[in-house]
């Protein structure tokens, strides 16, 4: 299960324990998020681990998955929809985009995806349902996972698919 939270209040020993388990060269973790649109609305899932706040379906990329495989797997697991990634809209350094502090460096990959099958999941082990929202009527977001600015960026890419991928 994915858990991105504000760990700025951790004790020094706890942080040292986390990093002691890491081996090799320090590299960023990769978080993939899928933007699925229907009737000018974006698909969000309710996070069980963050007080029921909403986010784009997604999570950590597994080492055996390509980024597009990771995001389509996450969308299916969390929202119930089979999808196909059609565009990489943005690659961001999480620490530069208004998210709460986190002790690992994270790259966030945002994909525009289209539905190819499936149906909305009522509830999963990670999420409490899925729903589509208009850009001007977003619910309370899980800011550790997605910000309103990132959602607005994805709407721009959805409306203008020829925009170049954004980064940094």
mmCIF file of C-alpha atoms in Angstrom:
data_model
loop_
_atom_site.group_PDB
_atom_site.id
_atom_site.type_symbol
_atom_site.label_atom_id
_atom_site.label_comp_id
_atom_site.label_asym_id
_atom_site.label_seq_id
_atom_site.Cartn_x
_atom_site.Cartn_y
_atom_site.Cartn_z
ATOM 1 C CA UNK A 1 0.000 0.000 0.000
ATOM 2 C CA UNK A 2 1.198 3.440 -0.878
ATOM 3 C CA UNK A 3 1.467 6.023 1.856
ATOM 4 C CA UNK A 4 2.727 9.500 1.153
ATOM 5 C CA UNK A 5 2.494 11.690 4.213
ATOM 6 C CA UNK A 6 4.232 14.577 5.925
ATOM 7 C CA UNK A 7 7.118 13.064 7.874
ATOM 8 C CA UNK A 8 8.795 16.322 8.900
ATOM 9 C CA UNK A 9 7.889 15.592 12.530
ATOM 10 C CA UNK A 10 9.733 12.259 12.708
ATOM 11 C CA UNK A 11 12.409 11.825 15.322
ATOM 12 C CA UNK A 12 16.002 11.747 14.044
ATOM 13 C CA UNK A 13 16.421 8.072 14.943
ATOM 14 C CA UNK A 14 13.332 7.084 12.959
ATOM 15 C CA UNK A 15 14.623 8.855 9.845
ATOM 16 C CA UNK A 16 18.035 7.223 10.263
ATOM 17 C CA UNK A 17 16.338 3.800 10.499
ATOM 18 C CA UNK A 18 14.469 4.395 7.229
ATOM 19 C CA UNK A 19 17.616 5.384 5.353
ATOM 20 C CA UNK A 20 19.706 2.596 6.939
ATOM 21 C CA UNK A 21 17.587 0.056 5.031
ATOM 22 C CA UNK A 22 18.406 1.657 1.670
ATOM 23 C CA UNK A 23 21.393 0.276 -0.216
ATOM 24 C CA UNK A 24 23.306 1.560 -3.221
ATOM 25 C CA UNK A 25 23.176 4.956 -4.853
ATOM 26 C CA UNK A 26 20.395 7.252 -3.669
ATOM 27 C CA UNK A 27 17.824 7.738 -6.440
ATOM 28 C CA UNK A 28 14.305 9.211 -6.530
ATOM 29 C CA UNK A 29 11.263 7.030 -6.077
ATOM 30 C CA UNK A 30 8.759 7.084 -8.957
ATOM 31 C CA UNK A 31 5.072 7.868 -8.392
ATOM 32 C CA UNK A 32 2.754 7.397 -11.388
ATOM 33 C CA UNK A 33 -0.661 9.094 -11.657
ATOM 34 C CA UNK A 34 -3.325 8.587 -14.311
ATOM 35 C CA UNK A 35 -5.661 11.322 -15.538
ATOM 36 C CA UNK A 36 -8.773 9.694 -17.007
ATOM 37 C CA UNK A 37 -11.388 12.017 -18.481
ATOM 38 C CA UNK A 38 -15.061 11.558 -19.321
ATOM 39 C CA UNK A 39 -17.422 14.345 -20.409
ATOM 40 C CA UNK A 40 -14.916 17.052 -19.384
ATOM 41 C CA UNK A 41 -14.597 15.539 -15.905
ATOM 42 C CA UNK A 42 -11.552 13.871 -14.313
ATOM 43 C CA UNK A 43 -11.538 10.534 -12.494
ATOM 44 C CA UNK A 44 -10.500 10.692 -8.840
ATOM 45 C CA UNK A 45 -10.382 8.017 -6.143
ATOM 46 C CA UNK A 46 -11.045 8.443 -2.421
ATOM 47 C CA UNK A 47 -7.924 7.578 -0.392
ATOM 48 C CA UNK A 48 -8.551 5.342 2.620
ATOM 49 C CA UNK A 49 -5.153 6.255 4.136
ATOM 50 C CA UNK A 50 -5.671 10.022 4.003
ATOM 51 C CA UNK A 51 -8.962 10.709 5.729
ATOM 52 C CA UNK A 52 -11.066 10.098 2.635
ATOM 53 C CA UNK A 53 -9.466 12.882 0.596
ATOM 54 C CA UNK A 54 -9.389 12.435 -3.179
ATOM 55 C CA UNK A 55 -6.546 11.869 -5.626
ATOM 56 C CA UNK A 56 -5.741 10.688 -9.113
ATOM 57 C CA UNK A 57 -5.445 6.905 -9.230
ATOM 58 C CA UNK A 58 -1.804 5.901 -8.991
ATOM 59 C CA UNK A 59 1.051 4.965 -6.721
ATOM 60 C CA UNK A 60 4.602 3.704 -6.655
ATOM 61 C CA UNK A 61 5.929 2.200 -9.870
ATOM 62 C CA UNK A 62 7.029 -1.402 -9.414
ATOM 63 C CA UNK A 63 10.512 -2.335 -10.644
ATOM 64 C CA UNK A 64 9.041 -4.899 -13.068
ATOM 65 C CA UNK A 65 6.623 -2.450 -14.739
ATOM 66 C CA UNK A 66 7.219 0.168 -17.381
ATOM 67 C CA UNK A 67 5.742 3.549 -16.352
ATOM 68 C CA UNK A 68 2.687 3.101 -18.598
ATOM 69 C CA UNK A 69 2.117 -0.434 -17.287
ATOM 70 C CA UNK A 70 2.388 0.849 -13.718
ATOM 71 C CA UNK A 71 -0.177 3.604 -14.205
ATOM 72 C CA UNK A 72 -2.708 1.395 -16.006
ATOM 73 C CA UNK A 73 -2.324 -1.284 -13.289
ATOM 74 C CA UNK A 74 -2.886 1.326 -10.567
ATOM 75 C CA UNK A 75 -5.994 2.721 -12.297
ATOM 76 C CA UNK A 76 -7.481 -0.768 -12.612
ATOM 77 C CA UNK A 77 -6.671 -1.675 -8.988
ATOM 78 C CA UNK A 78 -7.923 1.582 -7.495
ATOM 79 C CA UNK A 79 -10.731 2.680 -9.812
ATOM 80 C CA UNK A 80 -11.876 -0.444 -11.678
ATOM 81 C CA UNK A 81 -11.240 0.906 -15.178
ATOM 82 C CA UNK A 82 -9.079 -0.696 -17.835
ATOM 83 C CA UNK A 83 -7.128 2.083 -19.556
ATOM 84 C CA UNK A 84 -4.405 2.852 -22.018
ATOM 85 C CA UNK A 85 -1.822 5.576 -21.406
ATOM 86 C CA UNK A 86 -1.859 7.919 -24.400
ATOM 87 C CA UNK A 87 0.347 10.805 -23.276
ATOM 88 C CA UNK A 88 2.930 11.659 -20.657
ATOM 89 C CA UNK A 89 1.696 15.125 -19.659
ATOM 90 C CA UNK A 90 4.174 15.985 -16.899
ATOM 91 C CA UNK A 91 7.206 14.770 -14.957
ATOM 92 C CA UNK A 92 7.652 16.719 -11.735
ATOM 93 C CA UNK A 93 10.004 16.736 -8.791
ATOM 94 C CA UNK A 94 7.453 16.392 -5.974
ATOM 95 C CA UNK A 95 9.339 18.774 -3.684
ATOM 96 C CA UNK A 96 8.928 21.664 -6.160
ATOM 97 C CA UNK A 97 5.146 21.544 -6.563
ATOM 98 C CA UNK A 98 3.507 22.409 -3.263
ATOM 99 C CA UNK A 99 3.246 18.957 -1.708
ATOM 100 C CA UNK A 100 3.856 18.418 2.021
ATOM 101 C CA UNK A 101 7.483 17.584 2.877
ATOM 102 C CA UNK A 102 8.606 13.985 2.489
ATOM 103 C CA UNK A 103 11.919 12.364 3.371
ATOM 104 C CA UNK A 104 12.485 10.636 0.014
ATOM 105 C CA UNK A 105 13.014 12.351 -3.303
ATOM 106 C CA UNK A 106 10.096 11.530 -5.628
ATOM 107 C CA UNK A 107 9.513 12.021 -9.338
ATOM 108 C CA UNK A 108 5.820 12.190 -10.213
ATOM 109 C CA UNK A 109 4.794 11.036 -13.702
ATOM 110 C CA UNK A 110 1.347 12.217 -14.832
ATOM 111 C CA UNK A 111 -0.230 10.330 -17.747
ATOM 112 C CA UNK A 112 -3.355 11.105 -19.748
ATOM 113 C CA UNK A 113 -5.188 7.784 -20.110
ATOM 114 C CA UNK A 114 -8.269 6.650 -21.994
ATOM 115 C CA UNK A 115 -10.801 4.086 -20.822
ATOM 116 C CA UNK A 116 -10.793 0.805 -22.754
ATOM 117 C CA UNK A 117 -13.071 -1.227 -20.446
ATOM 118 C CA UNK A 118 -14.077 -2.003 -16.899
ATOM 119 C CA UNK A 119 -16.470 -0.238 -14.561
ATOM 120 C CA UNK A 120 -16.057 2.041 -11.556
ATOM 121 C CA UNK A 121 -14.941 0.238 -8.418
ATOM 122 C CA UNK A 122 -17.144 0.855 -5.404
ATOM 123 C CA UNK A 123 -14.336 0.189 -2.947
ATOM 124 C CA UNK A 124 -10.888 -1.440 -2.890
ATOM 125 C CA UNK A 125 -8.329 -2.131 -0.175
ATOM 126 C CA UNK A 126 -6.712 1.263 -0.932
ATOM 127 C CA UNK A 127 -9.619 3.413 -2.046
ATOM 128 C CA UNK A 128 -13.172 4.147 -0.984
ATOM 129 C CA UNK A 129 -14.629 4.488 -4.460
ATOM 130 C CA UNK A 130 -14.094 6.384 -7.679
ATOM 131 C CA UNK A 131 -15.955 9.305 -9.266
ATOM 132 C CA UNK A 132 -15.579 11.910 -12.006
ATOM 133 C CA UNK A 133 -15.316 15.620 -11.113
ATOM 134 C CA UNK A 134 -15.506 18.879 -13.034
ATOM 135 C CA UNK A 135 -12.465 21.125 -12.921
ATOM 136 C CA UNK A 136 -14.394 23.845 -11.085
ATOM 137 C CA UNK A 137 -15.900 21.426 -8.542
ATOM 138 C CA UNK A 138 -12.991 19.379 -7.156
ATOM 139 C CA UNK A 139 -13.374 17.642 -3.774
ATOM 140 C CA UNK A 140 -10.847 17.968 -0.942
ATOM 141 C CA UNK A 141 -7.601 16.584 -2.370
ATOM 142 C CA UNK A 142 -4.926 14.394 -0.806
ATOM 143 C CA UNK A 143 -2.163 16.999 -1.180
ATOM 144 C CA UNK A 144 0.600 14.475 -0.603
ATOM 145 C CA UNK A 145 -0.526 12.795 -3.808
ATOM 146 C CA UNK A 146 -1.882 15.567 -6.058
ATOM 147 C CA UNK A 147 -2.335 19.335 -5.949
ATOM 148 C CA UNK A 148 -5.063 21.457 -7.546
ATOM 149 C CA UNK A 149 -2.421 23.007 -9.842
ATOM 150 C CA UNK A 150 -1.432 19.549 -11.113
ATOM 151 C CA UNK A 151 -5.097 18.732 -11.817
ATOM 152 C CA UNK A 152 -5.480 22.026 -13.742
ATOM 153 C CA UNK A 153 -2.352 21.164 -15.754
ATOM 154 C CA UNK A 154 -3.901 17.822 -16.698
ATOM 155 C CA UNK A 155 -7.127 19.493 -17.819
ATOM 156 C CA UNK A 156 -5.037 21.770 -20.073
ATOM 157 C CA UNK A 157 -3.332 18.723 -21.618
ATOM 158 C CA UNK A 158 -6.660 16.930 -22.027
ATOM 159 C CA UNK A 159 -8.127 19.929 -23.850
ATOM 160 C CA UNK A 160 -5.006 20.499 -25.941
ATOM 161 C CA UNK A 161 -3.315 17.125 -26.558
ATOM 162 C CA UNK A 162 -0.538 18.755 -28.587
ATOM 163 C CA UNK A 163 0.974 20.546 -25.584
ATOM 164 C CA UNK A 164 4.512 19.332 -24.891
ATOM 165 C CA UNK A 165 5.292 17.326 -21.789
ATOM 166 C CA UNK A 166 5.973 19.555 -18.789
ATOM 167 C CA UNK A 167 8.854 18.802 -16.444
ATOM 168 C CA UNK A 168 10.772 19.816 -13.330
#
